[in-house]
Amino acid sequence: NSWMVLYTHEFGNNPQHDKEFQSFIDMFDGIIMWTWEEKDVPLIPEKFEKFKEMTKNNRRMFGCYLYNFGENKKATGEAVKWQLDWYREKILSGEAEGVVLHTNTMADLDHEAYDVACAWLEEHGEEEVPDI
């Protein structure tokens, strides 16, 4: 299987650009939706609706950064937890297969986002999800 990363700032802004980009999306088995800057996390529900339209024939996953690379600062625990909770709802409803967490290199840095993600996984990591 081949997967592609698609950032929320790359689609849903210009219908012509989305149409032109569609042929690239169609070449992949799966697409992973990521948000590069934490300030854009509130846009995820709106962006996901467009993402679903553009990935009707693809498998879908979400990406969740544990460091805010786009703004070059620590991710907040609040934003990480919100994303994981929202992604969980979509996974349980069968709209996506899972979530990719990035980055494991933070394990020893005592960042709140990493601790929040670990606690979330402890609580939800063993839940059964629907077959897609």
mmCIF file of N, CA and C in Angstrom:
data_model
loop_
_atom_site.group_PDB
_atom_site.id
_atom_site.type_symbol
_atom_site.label_atom_id
_atom_site.label_comp_id
_atom_site.label_asym_id
_atom_site.label_seq_id
_atom_site.Cartn_x
_atom_site.Cartn_y
_atom_site.Cartn_z
ATOM 1 N N ASN A 1 0.826 -1.191 0.000
ATOM 2 C CA ASN A 1 0.000 0.000 0.000
ATOM 3 C C ASN A 1 0.867 1.250 0.000
ATOM 4 N N SER A 2 0.423 2.252 -0.693
ATOM 5 C CA SER A 2 1.127 3.527 -0.685
ATOM 6 C C SER A 2 0.222 4.596 -0.079
ATOM 7 N N TRP A 3 0.815 5.386 0.817
ATOM 8 C CA TRP A 3 0.083 6.413 1.542
ATOM 9 C C TRP A 3 0.697 7.766 1.261
ATOM 10 N N MET A 4 -0.143 8.773 1.325
ATOM 11 C CA MET A 4 0.282 10.150 1.092
ATOM 12 C C MET A 4 -0.108 11.005 2.292
ATOM 13 N N VAL A 5 0.732 11.952 2.649
ATOM 14 C CA VAL A 5 0.420 12.946 3.671
ATOM 15 C C VAL A 5 -0.220 14.145 2.980
ATOM 16 N N LEU A 6 -1.315 14.621 3.543
ATOM 17 C CA LEU A 6 -1.986 15.809 3.017
ATOM 18 C C LEU A 6 -2.273 16.747 4.185
ATOM 19 N N TYR A 7 -1.678 17.931 4.135
ATOM 20 C CA TYR A 7 -1.865 18.907 5.205
ATOM 21 C C TYR A 7 -3.128 19.725 4.966
ATOM 22 N N THR A 8 -3.780 20.097 6.053
ATOM 23 C CA THR A 8 -5.042 20.833 5.946
ATOM 24 C C THR A 8 -4.883 22.170 5.234
ATOM 25 N N HIS A 9 -3.701 22.769 5.262
ATOM 26 C CA HIS A 9 -3.519 24.047 4.558
ATOM 27 C C HIS A 9 -3.344 23.863 3.050
ATOM 28 N N GLU A 10 -3.239 22.611 2.592
ATOM 29 C CA GLU A 10 -3.014 22.336 1.174
ATOM 30 C C GLU A 10 -4.298 22.116 0.373
ATOM 31 N N PHE A 11 -5.433 22.052 1.027
ATOM 32 C CA PHE A 11 -6.668 21.792 0.294
ATOM 33 C C PHE A 11 -7.818 22.573 0.919
ATOM 34 N N GLY A 12 -8.898 22.681 0.141
ATOM 35 C CA GLY A 12 -10.082 23.363 0.641
ATOM 36 C C GLY A 12 -9.998 24.875 0.594
ATOM 37 N N ASN A 13 -9.014 25.404 -0.095
ATOM 38 C CA ASN A 13 -8.839 26.853 -0.192
ATOM 39 C C ASN A 13 -9.171 27.383 -1.583
ATOM 40 N N ASN A 14 -8.955 26.536 -2.578
ATOM 41 C CA ASN A 14 -9.145 26.941 -3.964
ATOM 42 C C ASN A 14 -9.710 25.745 -4.726
ATOM 43 N N PRO A 15 -10.977 25.796 -5.139
ATOM 44 C CA PRO A 15 -11.598 24.642 -5.821
ATOM 45 C C PRO A 15 -10.832 24.181 -7.060
ATOM 46 N N GLN A 16 -10.274 25.106 -7.814
ATOM 47 C CA GLN A 16 -9.513 24.723 -9.013
ATOM 48 C C GLN A 16 -8.245 23.959 -8.626
ATOM 49 N N HIS A 17 -7.574 24.441 -7.601
ATOM 50 C CA HIS A 17 -6.362 23.749 -7.124
ATOM 51 C C HIS A 17 -6.711 22.357 -6.633
ATOM 52 N N ASP A 18 -7.809 22.230 -5.878
ATOM 53 C CA ASP A 18 -8.245 20.914 -5.386
ATOM 54 C C ASP A 18 -8.531 19.978 -6.551
ATOM 55 N N LYS A 19 -9.183 20.490 -7.579
ATOM 56 C CA LYS A 19 -9.513 19.678 -8.758
ATOM 57 C C LYS A 19 -8.240 19.201 -9.456
ATOM 58 N N GLU A 20 -7.278 20.082 -9.611
ATOM 59 C CA GLU A 20 -6.006 19.727 -10.253
ATOM 60 C C GLU A 20 -5.225 18.725 -9.412
ATOM 61 N N PHE A 21 -5.315 18.838 -8.118
ATOM 62 C CA PHE A 21 -4.563 17.975 -7.201
ATOM 63 C C PHE A 21 -5.191 16.589 -7.072
ATOM 64 N N GLN A 22 -6.453 16.473 -7.423
ATOM 65 C CA GLN A 22 -7.188 15.223 -7.246
ATOM 66 C C GLN A 22 -6.498 14.036 -7.930
ATOM 67 N N SER A 23 -5.915 14.238 -9.091
ATOM 68 C CA SER A 23 -5.267 13.124 -9.798
ATOM 69 C C SER A 23 -4.106 12.544 -8.987
ATOM 70 N N PHE A 24 -3.435 13.362 -8.208
ATOM 71 C CA PHE A 24 -2.353 12.865 -7.363
ATOM 72 C C PHE A 24 -2.914 12.045 -6.207
ATOM 73 N N ILE A 25 -3.986 12.528 -5.595
ATOM 74 C CA ILE A 25 -4.632 11.808 -4.501
ATOM 75 C C ILE A 25 -5.096 10.435 -4.970
ATOM 76 N N ASP A 26 -5.652 10.392 -6.174
ATOM 77 C CA ASP A 26 -6.207 9.148 -6.705
ATOM 78 C C ASP A 26 -5.160 8.061 -6.913
ATOM 79 N N MET A 27 -3.887 8.421 -6.987
ATOM 80 C CA MET A 27 -2.824 7.436 -7.206
ATOM 81 C C MET A 27 -2.466 6.659 -5.940
ATOM 82 N N PHE A 28 -2.914 7.135 -4.779
ATOM 83 C CA PHE A 28 -2.514 6.516 -3.514
ATOM 84 C C PHE A 28 -3.628 5.652 -2.941
ATOM 85 N N ASP A 29 -3.221 4.624 -2.200
ATOM 86 C CA ASP A 29 -4.192 3.769 -1.513
ATOM 87 C C ASP A 29 -4.821 4.496 -0.337
ATOM 88 N N GLY A 30 -4.005 5.239 0.375
ATOM 89 C CA GLY A 30 -4.488 5.921 1.566
ATOM 90 C C GLY A 30 -3.914 7.318 1.684
ATOM 91 N N ILE A 31 -4.659 8.160 2.396
ATOM 92 C CA ILE A 31 -4.247 9.545 2.617
ATOM 93 C C ILE A 31 -4.325 9.814 4.122
ATOM 94 N N ILE A 32 -3.288 10.459 4.642
ATOM 95 C CA ILE A 32 -3.258 10.822 6.058
ATOM 96 C C ILE A 32 -3.394 12.343 6.157
ATOM 97 N N MET A 33 -4.421 12.807 6.852
ATOM 98 C CA MET A 33 -4.675 14.234 7.019
ATOM 99 C C MET A 33 -3.950 14.745 8.264
ATOM 100 N N TRP A 34 -3.083 15.737 8.059
ATOM 101 C CA TRP A 34 -2.309 16.352 9.132
ATOM 102 C C TRP A 34 -2.584 17.848 9.172
ATOM 103 N N THR A 35 -2.436 18.433 10.353
ATOM 104 C CA THR A 35 -2.485 19.877 10.522
ATOM 105 C C THR A 35 -1.086 20.326 10.942
ATOM 106 N N TRP A 36 -0.477 21.201 10.152
ATOM 107 C CA TRP A 36 0.912 21.613 10.374
ATOM 108 C C TRP A 36 1.050 22.608 11.518
ATOM 109 N N GLU A 37 0.157 23.586 11.598
ATOM 110 C CA GLU A 37 0.241 24.583 12.653
ATOM 111 C C GLU A 37 -0.911 24.387 13.636
ATOM 112 N N GLU A 38 -0.602 24.395 14.916
ATOM 113 C CA GLU A 38 -1.626 24.155 15.931
ATOM 114 C C GLU A 38 -2.751 25.180 15.869
ATOM 115 N N LYS A 39 -2.470 26.375 15.410
ATOM 116 C CA LYS A 39 -3.519 27.394 15.313
ATOM 117 C C LYS A 39 -4.643 26.949 14.377
ATOM 118 N N ASP A 40 -4.368 25.973 13.485
ATOM 119 C CA ASP A 40 -5.361 25.487 12.534
ATOM 120 C C ASP A 40 -6.172 24.300 13.043
ATOM 121 N N VAL A 41 -5.898 23.837 14.239
ATOM 122 C CA VAL A 41 -6.648 22.703 14.797
ATOM 123 C C VAL A 41 -8.163 22.962 14.790
ATOM 124 N N PRO A 42 -8.643 24.167 15.117
ATOM 125 C CA PRO A 42 -10.096 24.392 15.072
ATOM 126 C C PRO A 42 -10.720 24.205 13.686
ATOM 127 N N LEU A 43 -9.912 24.217 12.646
ATOM 128 C CA LEU A 43 -10.416 24.039 11.285
ATOM 129 C C LEU A 43 -10.601 22.570 10.906
ATOM 130 N N ILE A 44 -10.149 21.658 11.743
ATOM 131 C CA ILE A 44 -10.160 20.241 11.401
ATOM 132 C C ILE A 44 -11.553 19.723 11.009
ATOM 133 N N PRO A 45 -12.615 20.013 11.757
ATOM 134 C CA PRO A 45 -13.919 19.477 11.326
ATOM 135 C C PRO A 45 -14.328 19.939 9.926
ATOM 136 N N GLU A 46 -14.137 21.199 9.639
ATOM 137 C CA GLU A 46 -14.471 21.727 8.311
ATOM 138 C C GLU A 46 -13.564 21.119 7.237
ATOM 139 N N LYS A 47 -12.294 21.041 7.516
ATOM 140 C CA LYS A 47 -11.352 20.476 6.556
ATOM 141 C C LYS A 47 -11.628 18.988 6.317
ATOM 142 N N PHE A 48 -12.052 18.289 7.349
ATOM 143 C CA PHE A 48 -12.326 16.858 7.192
ATOM 144 C C PHE A 48 -13.482 16.620 6.225
ATOM 145 N N GLU A 49 -14.465 17.478 6.214
ATOM 146 C CA GLU A 49 -15.576 17.312 5.267
ATOM 147 C C GLU A 49 -15.059 17.391 3.836
ATOM 148 N N LYS A 50 -14.194 18.338 3.561
ATOM 149 C CA LYS A 50 -13.588 18.452 2.235
ATOM 150 C C LYS A 50 -12.659 17.267 1.968
ATOM 151 N N PHE A 51 -11.919 16.872 2.980
ATOM 152 C CA PHE A 51 -11.011 15.723 2.878
ATOM 153 C C PHE A 51 -11.786 14.474 2.467
ATOM 154 N N LYS A 52 -12.943 14.250 3.073
ATOM 155 C CA LYS A 52 -13.753 13.082 2.718
ATOM 156 C C LYS A 52 -14.183 13.131 1.253
ATOM 157 N N GLU A 53 -14.561 14.306 0.777
ATOM 158 C CA GLU A 53 -14.948 14.449 -0.630
ATOM 159 C C GLU A 53 -13.786 14.085 -1.555
ATOM 160 N N MET A 54 -12.601 14.513 -1.169
ATOM 161 C CA MET A 54 -11.435 14.309 -2.024
ATOM 162 C C MET A 54 -10.856 12.897 -1.911
ATOM 163 N N THR A 55 -11.255 12.149 -0.893
ATOM 164 C CA THR A 55 -10.676 10.814 -0.663
ATOM 165 C C THR A 55 -11.755 9.728 -0.671
ATOM 166 N N LYS A 56 -12.748 9.888 -1.513
ATOM 167 C CA LYS A 56 -13.849 8.904 -1.569
ATOM 168 C C LYS A 56 -13.361 7.500 -1.907
ATOM 169 N N ASN A 57 -12.269 7.397 -2.656
ATOM 170 C CA ASN A 57 -11.767 6.090 -3.093
ATOM 171 C C ASN A 57 -10.480 5.689 -2.382
ATOM 172 N N ASN A 58 -10.150 6.376 -1.303
ATOM 173 C CA ASN A 58 -8.909 6.110 -0.575
ATOM 174 C C ASN A 58 -9.209 5.678 0.851
ATOM 175 N N ARG A 59 -8.261 4.967 1.423
ATOM 176 C CA ARG A 59 -8.295 4.729 2.864
ATOM 177 C C ARG A 59 -7.894 6.043 3.529
ATOM 178 N N ARG A 60 -8.344 6.254 4.775
ATOM 179 C CA ARG A 60 -8.068 7.521 5.461
ATOM 180 C C ARG A 60 -7.512 7.285 6.860
ATOM 181 N N MET A 61 -6.575 8.137 7.220
ATOM 182 C CA MET A 61 -6.079 8.192 8.590
ATOM 183 C C MET A 61 -5.853 9.657 8.939
ATOM 184 N N PHE A 62 -5.589 9.885 10.223
ATOM 185 C CA PHE A 62 -5.264 11.213 10.726
ATOM 186 C C PHE A 62 -3.830 11.212 11.242
ATOM 187 N N GLY A 63 -3.231 12.384 11.233
ATOM 188 C CA GLY A 63 -1.932 12.564 11.848
ATOM 189 C C GLY A 63 -2.049 13.570 12.984
ATOM 190 N N CYS A 64 -1.321 13.318 14.054
ATOM 191 C CA CYS A 64 -1.343 14.221 15.208
ATOM 192 C C CYS A 64 0.090 14.469 15.669
ATOM 193 N N TYR A 65 0.524 15.704 15.526
ATOM 194 C CA TYR A 65 1.857 16.085 15.978
ATOM 195 C C TYR A 65 1.861 16.308 17.484
ATOM 196 N N LEU A 66 2.915 15.824 18.123
ATOM 197 C CA LEU A 66 3.112 16.060 19.551
ATOM 198 C C LEU A 66 4.094 17.217 19.779
ATOM 199 N N TYR A 67 4.508 17.834 18.688
ATOM 200 C CA TYR A 67 5.281 19.064 18.728
ATOM 201 C C TYR A 67 4.727 19.950 17.624
ATOM 202 N N ASN A 68 4.601 21.223 17.870
ATOM 203 C CA ASN A 68 4.033 22.156 16.904
ATOM 204 C C ASN A 68 5.156 22.643 15.973
ATOM 205 N N PHE A 69 5.507 21.790 15.013
ATOM 206 C CA PHE A 69 6.606 22.108 14.103
ATOM 207 C C PHE A 69 6.308 23.358 13.274
ATOM 208 N N GLY A 70 5.078 23.520 12.843
ATOM 209 C CA GLY A 70 4.717 24.643 11.986
ATOM 210 C C GLY A 70 4.936 25.997 12.634
ATOM 211 N N GLU A 71 4.816 26.059 13.952
ATOM 212 C CA GLU A 71 5.013 27.310 14.670
ATOM 213 C C GLU A 71 6.252 27.260 15.567
ATOM 214 N N ASN A 72 7.015 26.166 15.431
ATOM 215 C CA ASN A 72 8.286 25.982 16.126
ATOM 216 C C ASN A 72 8.173 26.195 17.639
ATOM 217 N N LYS A 73 7.233 25.462 18.242
ATOM 218 C CA LYS A 73 7.084 25.522 19.695
ATOM 219 C C LYS A 73 6.379 24.252 20.176
ATOM 220 N N LYS A 74 6.345 24.089 21.463
ATOM 221 C CA LYS A 74 5.684 22.912 22.032
ATOM 222 C C LYS A 74 4.204 22.902 21.670
ATOM 223 N N ALA A 75 3.693 21.710 21.382
ATOM 224 C CA ALA A 75 2.250 21.551 21.208
ATOM 225 C C ALA A 75 1.609 21.606 22.586
ATOM 226 N N THR A 76 0.369 22.045 22.633
ATOM 227 C CA THR A 76 -0.323 22.073 23.921
ATOM 228 C C THR A 76 -1.044 20.748 24.143
ATOM 229 N N GLY A 77 -1.112 20.357 25.389
ATOM 230 C CA GLY A 77 -1.857 19.154 25.731
ATOM 231 C C GLY A 77 -3.320 19.273 25.344
ATOM 232 N N GLU A 78 -3.862 20.461 25.484
ATOM 233 C CA GLU A 78 -5.269 20.695 25.147
ATOM 234 C C GLU A 78 -5.536 20.403 23.667
ATOM 235 N N ALA A 79 -4.675 20.891 22.786
ATOM 236 C CA ALA A 79 -4.871 20.671 21.349
ATOM 237 C C ALA A 79 -4.688 19.205 20.988
ATOM 238 N N VAL A 80 -3.714 18.553 21.595
ATOM 239 C CA VAL A 80 -3.488 17.132 21.314
ATOM 240 C C VAL A 80 -4.674 16.304 21.780
ATOM 241 N N LYS A 81 -5.160 16.549 22.978
ATOM 242 C CA LYS A 81 -6.299 15.788 23.486
ATOM 243 C C LYS A 81 -7.541 16.033 22.632
ATOM 244 N N TRP A 82 -7.774 17.285 22.252
ATOM 245 C CA TRP A 82 -8.938 17.583 21.413
ATOM 246 C C TRP A 82 -8.865 16.801 20.106
ATOM 247 N N GLN A 83 -7.685 16.834 19.473
ATOM 248 C CA GLN A 83 -7.530 16.098 18.214
ATOM 249 C C GLN A 83 -7.775 14.614 18.409
ATOM 250 N N LEU A 84 -7.158 14.032 19.403
ATOM 251 C CA LEU A 84 -7.304 12.587 19.603
ATOM 252 C C LEU A 84 -8.750 12.217 19.899
ATOM 253 N N ASP A 85 -9.440 13.008 20.691
ATOM 254 C CA ASP A 85 -10.855 12.734 20.967
ATOM 255 C C ASP A 85 -11.690 12.852 19.696
ATOM 256 N N TRP A 86 -11.428 13.881 18.908
ATOM 257 C CA TRP A 86 -12.199 14.089 17.680
ATOM 258 C C TRP A 86 -11.887 12.987 16.673
ATOM 259 N N TYR A 87 -10.623 12.627 16.532
ATOM 260 C CA TYR A 87 -10.237 11.551 15.620
ATOM 261 C C TYR A 87 -10.854 10.228 16.065
ATOM 262 N N ARG A 88 -10.895 9.998 17.351
ATOM 263 C CA ARG A 88 -11.497 8.765 17.877
ATOM 264 C C ARG A 88 -12.948 8.636 17.433
ATOM 265 N N GLU A 89 -13.693 9.723 17.510
ATOM 266 C CA GLU A 89 -15.098 9.689 17.067
ATOM 267 C C GLU A 89 -15.196 9.279 15.600
ATOM 268 N N LYS A 90 -14.337 9.833 14.771
ATOM 269 C CA LYS A 90 -14.369 9.526 13.335
ATOM 270 C C LYS A 90 -13.925 8.094 13.068
ATOM 271 N N ILE A 91 -12.976 7.617 13.843
ATOM 272 C CA ILE A 91 -12.520 6.234 13.694
ATOM 273 C C ILE A 91 -13.630 5.275 14.118
ATOM 274 N N LEU A 92 -14.260 5.552 15.251
ATOM 275 C CA LEU A 92 -15.334 4.676 15.734
ATOM 276 C C LEU A 92 -16.543 4.687 14.803
ATOM 277 N N SER A 93 -16.754 5.779 14.069
ATOM 278 C CA SER A 93 -17.869 5.845 13.124
ATOM 279 C C SER A 93 -17.507 5.237 11.768
ATOM 280 N N GLY A 94 -16.258 4.783 11.615
ATOM 281 C CA GLY A 94 -15.839 4.144 10.374
ATOM 282 C C GLY A 94 -15.418 5.106 9.281
ATOM 283 N N GLU A 95 -15.218 6.379 9.612
ATOM 284 C CA GLU A 95 -14.838 7.367 8.604
ATOM 285 C C GLU A 95 -13.328 7.426 8.374
ATOM 286 N N ALA A 96 -12.566 6.814 9.249
ATOM 287 C CA ALA A 96 -11.112 6.755 9.112
ATOM 288 C C ALA A 96 -10.628 5.512 9.846
ATOM 289 N N GLU A 97 -9.410 5.096 9.533
ATOM 290 C CA GLU A 97 -8.870 3.854 10.092
ATOM 291 C C GLU A 97 -8.069 4.033 11.366
ATOM 292 N N GLY A 98 -7.448 5.188 11.540
ATOM 293 C CA GLY A 98 -6.599 5.336 12.706
ATOM 294 C C GLY A 98 -5.919 6.686 12.730
ATOM 295 N N VAL A 99 -4.991 6.800 13.668
ATOM 296 C CA VAL A 99 -4.246 8.048 13.837
ATOM 297 C C VAL A 99 -2.762 7.718 14.000
ATOM 298 N N VAL A 100 -1.934 8.507 13.344
ATOM 299 C CA VAL A 100 -0.487 8.394 13.445
ATOM 300 C C VAL A 100 -0.021 9.485 14.400
ATOM 301 N N LEU A 101 0.721 9.103 15.427
ATOM 302 C CA LEU A 101 1.274 10.074 16.370
ATOM 303 C C LEU A 101 2.729 10.363 16.004
ATOM 304 N N HIS A 102 3.079 11.615 16.007
ATOM 305 C CA HIS A 102 4.442 12.026 15.707
ATOM 306 C C HIS A 102 4.818 13.044 16.771
ATOM 307 N N THR A 103 5.727 12.865 17.564
ATOM 308 C CA THR A 103 6.987 12.246 17.350
ATOM 309 C C THR A 103 7.403 11.489 18.610
ATOM 310 N N ASN A 104 7.946 10.326 18.415
ATOM 311 C CA ASN A 104 8.418 9.541 19.548
ATOM 312 C C ASN A 104 9.725 10.072 20.107
ATOM 313 N N THR A 105 10.365 10.989 19.443
ATOM 314 C CA THR A 105 11.637 11.545 19.926
ATOM 315 C C THR A 105 11.452 12.463 21.127
ATOM 316 N N MET A 106 10.198 12.717 21.493
ATOM 317 C CA MET A 106 9.922 13.614 22.620
ATOM 318 C C MET A 106 9.770 12.879 23.943
ATOM 319 N N ALA A 107 9.913 11.596 23.951
ATOM 320 C CA ALA A 107 9.599 10.793 25.130
ATOM 321 C C ALA A 107 10.314 11.247 26.394
ATOM 322 N N ASP A 108 11.523 11.708 26.274
ATOM 323 C CA ASP A 108 12.299 12.089 27.455
ATOM 324 C C ASP A 108 12.398 13.596 27.666
ATOM 325 N N LEU A 109 11.576 14.381 26.965
ATOM 326 C CA LEU A 109 11.696 15.834 27.045
ATOM 327 C C LEU A 109 10.713 16.478 28.012
ATOM 328 N N ASP A 110 9.860 15.683 28.631
ATOM 329 C CA ASP A 110 8.892 16.189 29.599
ATOM 330 C C ASP A 110 7.976 17.254 28.997
ATOM 331 N N HIS A 111 7.448 16.962 27.800
ATOM 332 C CA HIS A 111 6.487 17.859 27.148
ATOM 333 C C HIS A 111 5.073 17.412 27.482
ATOM 334 N N GLU A 112 4.248 18.362 27.810
ATOM 335 C CA GLU A 112 2.860 18.079 28.184
ATOM 336 C C GLU A 112 2.130 17.290 27.101
ATOM 337 N N ALA A 113 2.318 17.647 25.838
ATOM 338 C CA ALA A 113 1.600 16.989 24.736
ATOM 339 C C ALA A 113 1.898 15.496 24.696
ATOM 340 N N TYR A 114 3.142 15.133 24.941
ATOM 341 C CA TYR A 114 3.511 13.722 24.951
ATOM 342 C C TYR A 114 2.813 12.996 26.103
ATOM 343 N N ASP A 115 2.807 13.602 27.276
ATOM 344 C CA ASP A 115 2.162 12.985 28.432
ATOM 345 C C ASP A 115 0.654 12.833 28.212
ATOM 346 N N VAL A 116 0.048 13.843 27.602
ATOM 347 C CA VAL A 116 -1.389 13.781 27.305
ATOM 348 C C VAL A 116 -1.676 12.650 26.329
ATOM 349 N N ALA A 117 -0.843 12.517 25.293
ATOM 350 C CA ALA A 117 -1.033 11.444 24.313
ATOM 351 C C ALA A 117 -0.886 10.075 24.969
ATOM 352 N N CYS A 118 0.093 9.925 25.843
ATOM 353 C CA CYS A 118 0.278 8.648 26.546
ATOM 354 C C CYS A 118 -0.921 8.320 27.421
ATOM 355 N N ALA A 119 -1.436 9.310 28.140
ATOM 356 C CA ALA A 119 -2.614 9.095 28.989
ATOM 357 C C ALA A 119 -3.822 8.745 28.126
ATOM 358 N N TRP A 120 -3.969 9.394 26.990
ATOM 359 C CA TRP A 120 -5.085 9.109 26.088
ATOM 360 C C TRP A 120 -4.986 7.682 25.562
ATOM 361 N N LEU A 121 -3.787 7.263 25.180
ATOM 362 C CA LEU A 121 -3.584 5.895 24.698
ATOM 363 C C LEU A 121 -3.856 4.871 25.796
ATOM 364 N N GLU A 122 -3.470 5.202 27.003
ATOM 365 C CA GLU A 122 -3.742 4.307 28.131
ATOM 366 C C GLU A 122 -5.245 4.102 28.297
ATOM 367 N N GLU A 123 -6.008 5.173 28.112
ATOM 368 C CA GLU A 123 -7.463 5.106 28.274
ATOM 369 C C GLU A 123 -8.157 4.453 27.081
ATOM 370 N N HIS A 124 -7.708 4.747 25.859
ATOM 371 C CA HIS A 124 -8.448 4.323 24.663
ATOM 372 C C HIS A 124 -7.709 3.325 23.773
ATOM 373 N N GLY A 125 -6.484 3.011 24.088
ATOM 374 C CA GLY A 125 -5.656 2.206 23.195
ATOM 375 C C GLY A 125 -6.140 0.802 22.904
ATOM 376 N N GLU A 126 -6.933 0.240 23.774
ATOM 377 C CA GLU A 126 -7.398 -1.134 23.577
ATOM 378 C C GLU A 126 -8.824 -1.215 23.032
ATOM 379 N N GLU A 127 -9.428 -0.079 22.693
ATOM 380 C CA GLU A 127 -10.790 -0.103 22.177
ATOM 381 C C GLU A 127 -10.838 -0.765 20.804
ATOM 382 N N GLU A 128 -11.891 -1.510 20.584
ATOM 383 C CA GLU A 128 -12.092 -2.115 19.277
ATOM 384 C C GLU A 128 -12.671 -1.075 18.336
ATOM 385 N N VAL A 129 -12.180 -1.102 17.117
ATOM 386 C CA VAL A 129 -12.666 -0.186 16.095
ATOM 387 C C VAL A 129 -13.286 -1.001 14.961
ATOM 388 N N PRO A 130 -14.205 -0.376 14.221
ATOM 389 C CA PRO A 130 -14.855 -1.126 13.136
ATOM 390 C C PRO A 130 -13.889 -1.472 12.013
ATOM 391 N N ASP A 131 -14.133 -2.598 11.379
ATOM 392 C CA ASP A 131 -13.388 -2.944 10.170
ATOM 393 C C ASP A 131 -13.850 -2.038 9.047
ATOM 394 N N ILE A 132 -12.909 -1.550 8.297
ATOM 395 C CA ILE A 132 -13.253 -0.684 7.169
ATOM 396 C C ILE A 132 -12.967 -1.414 5.877
#
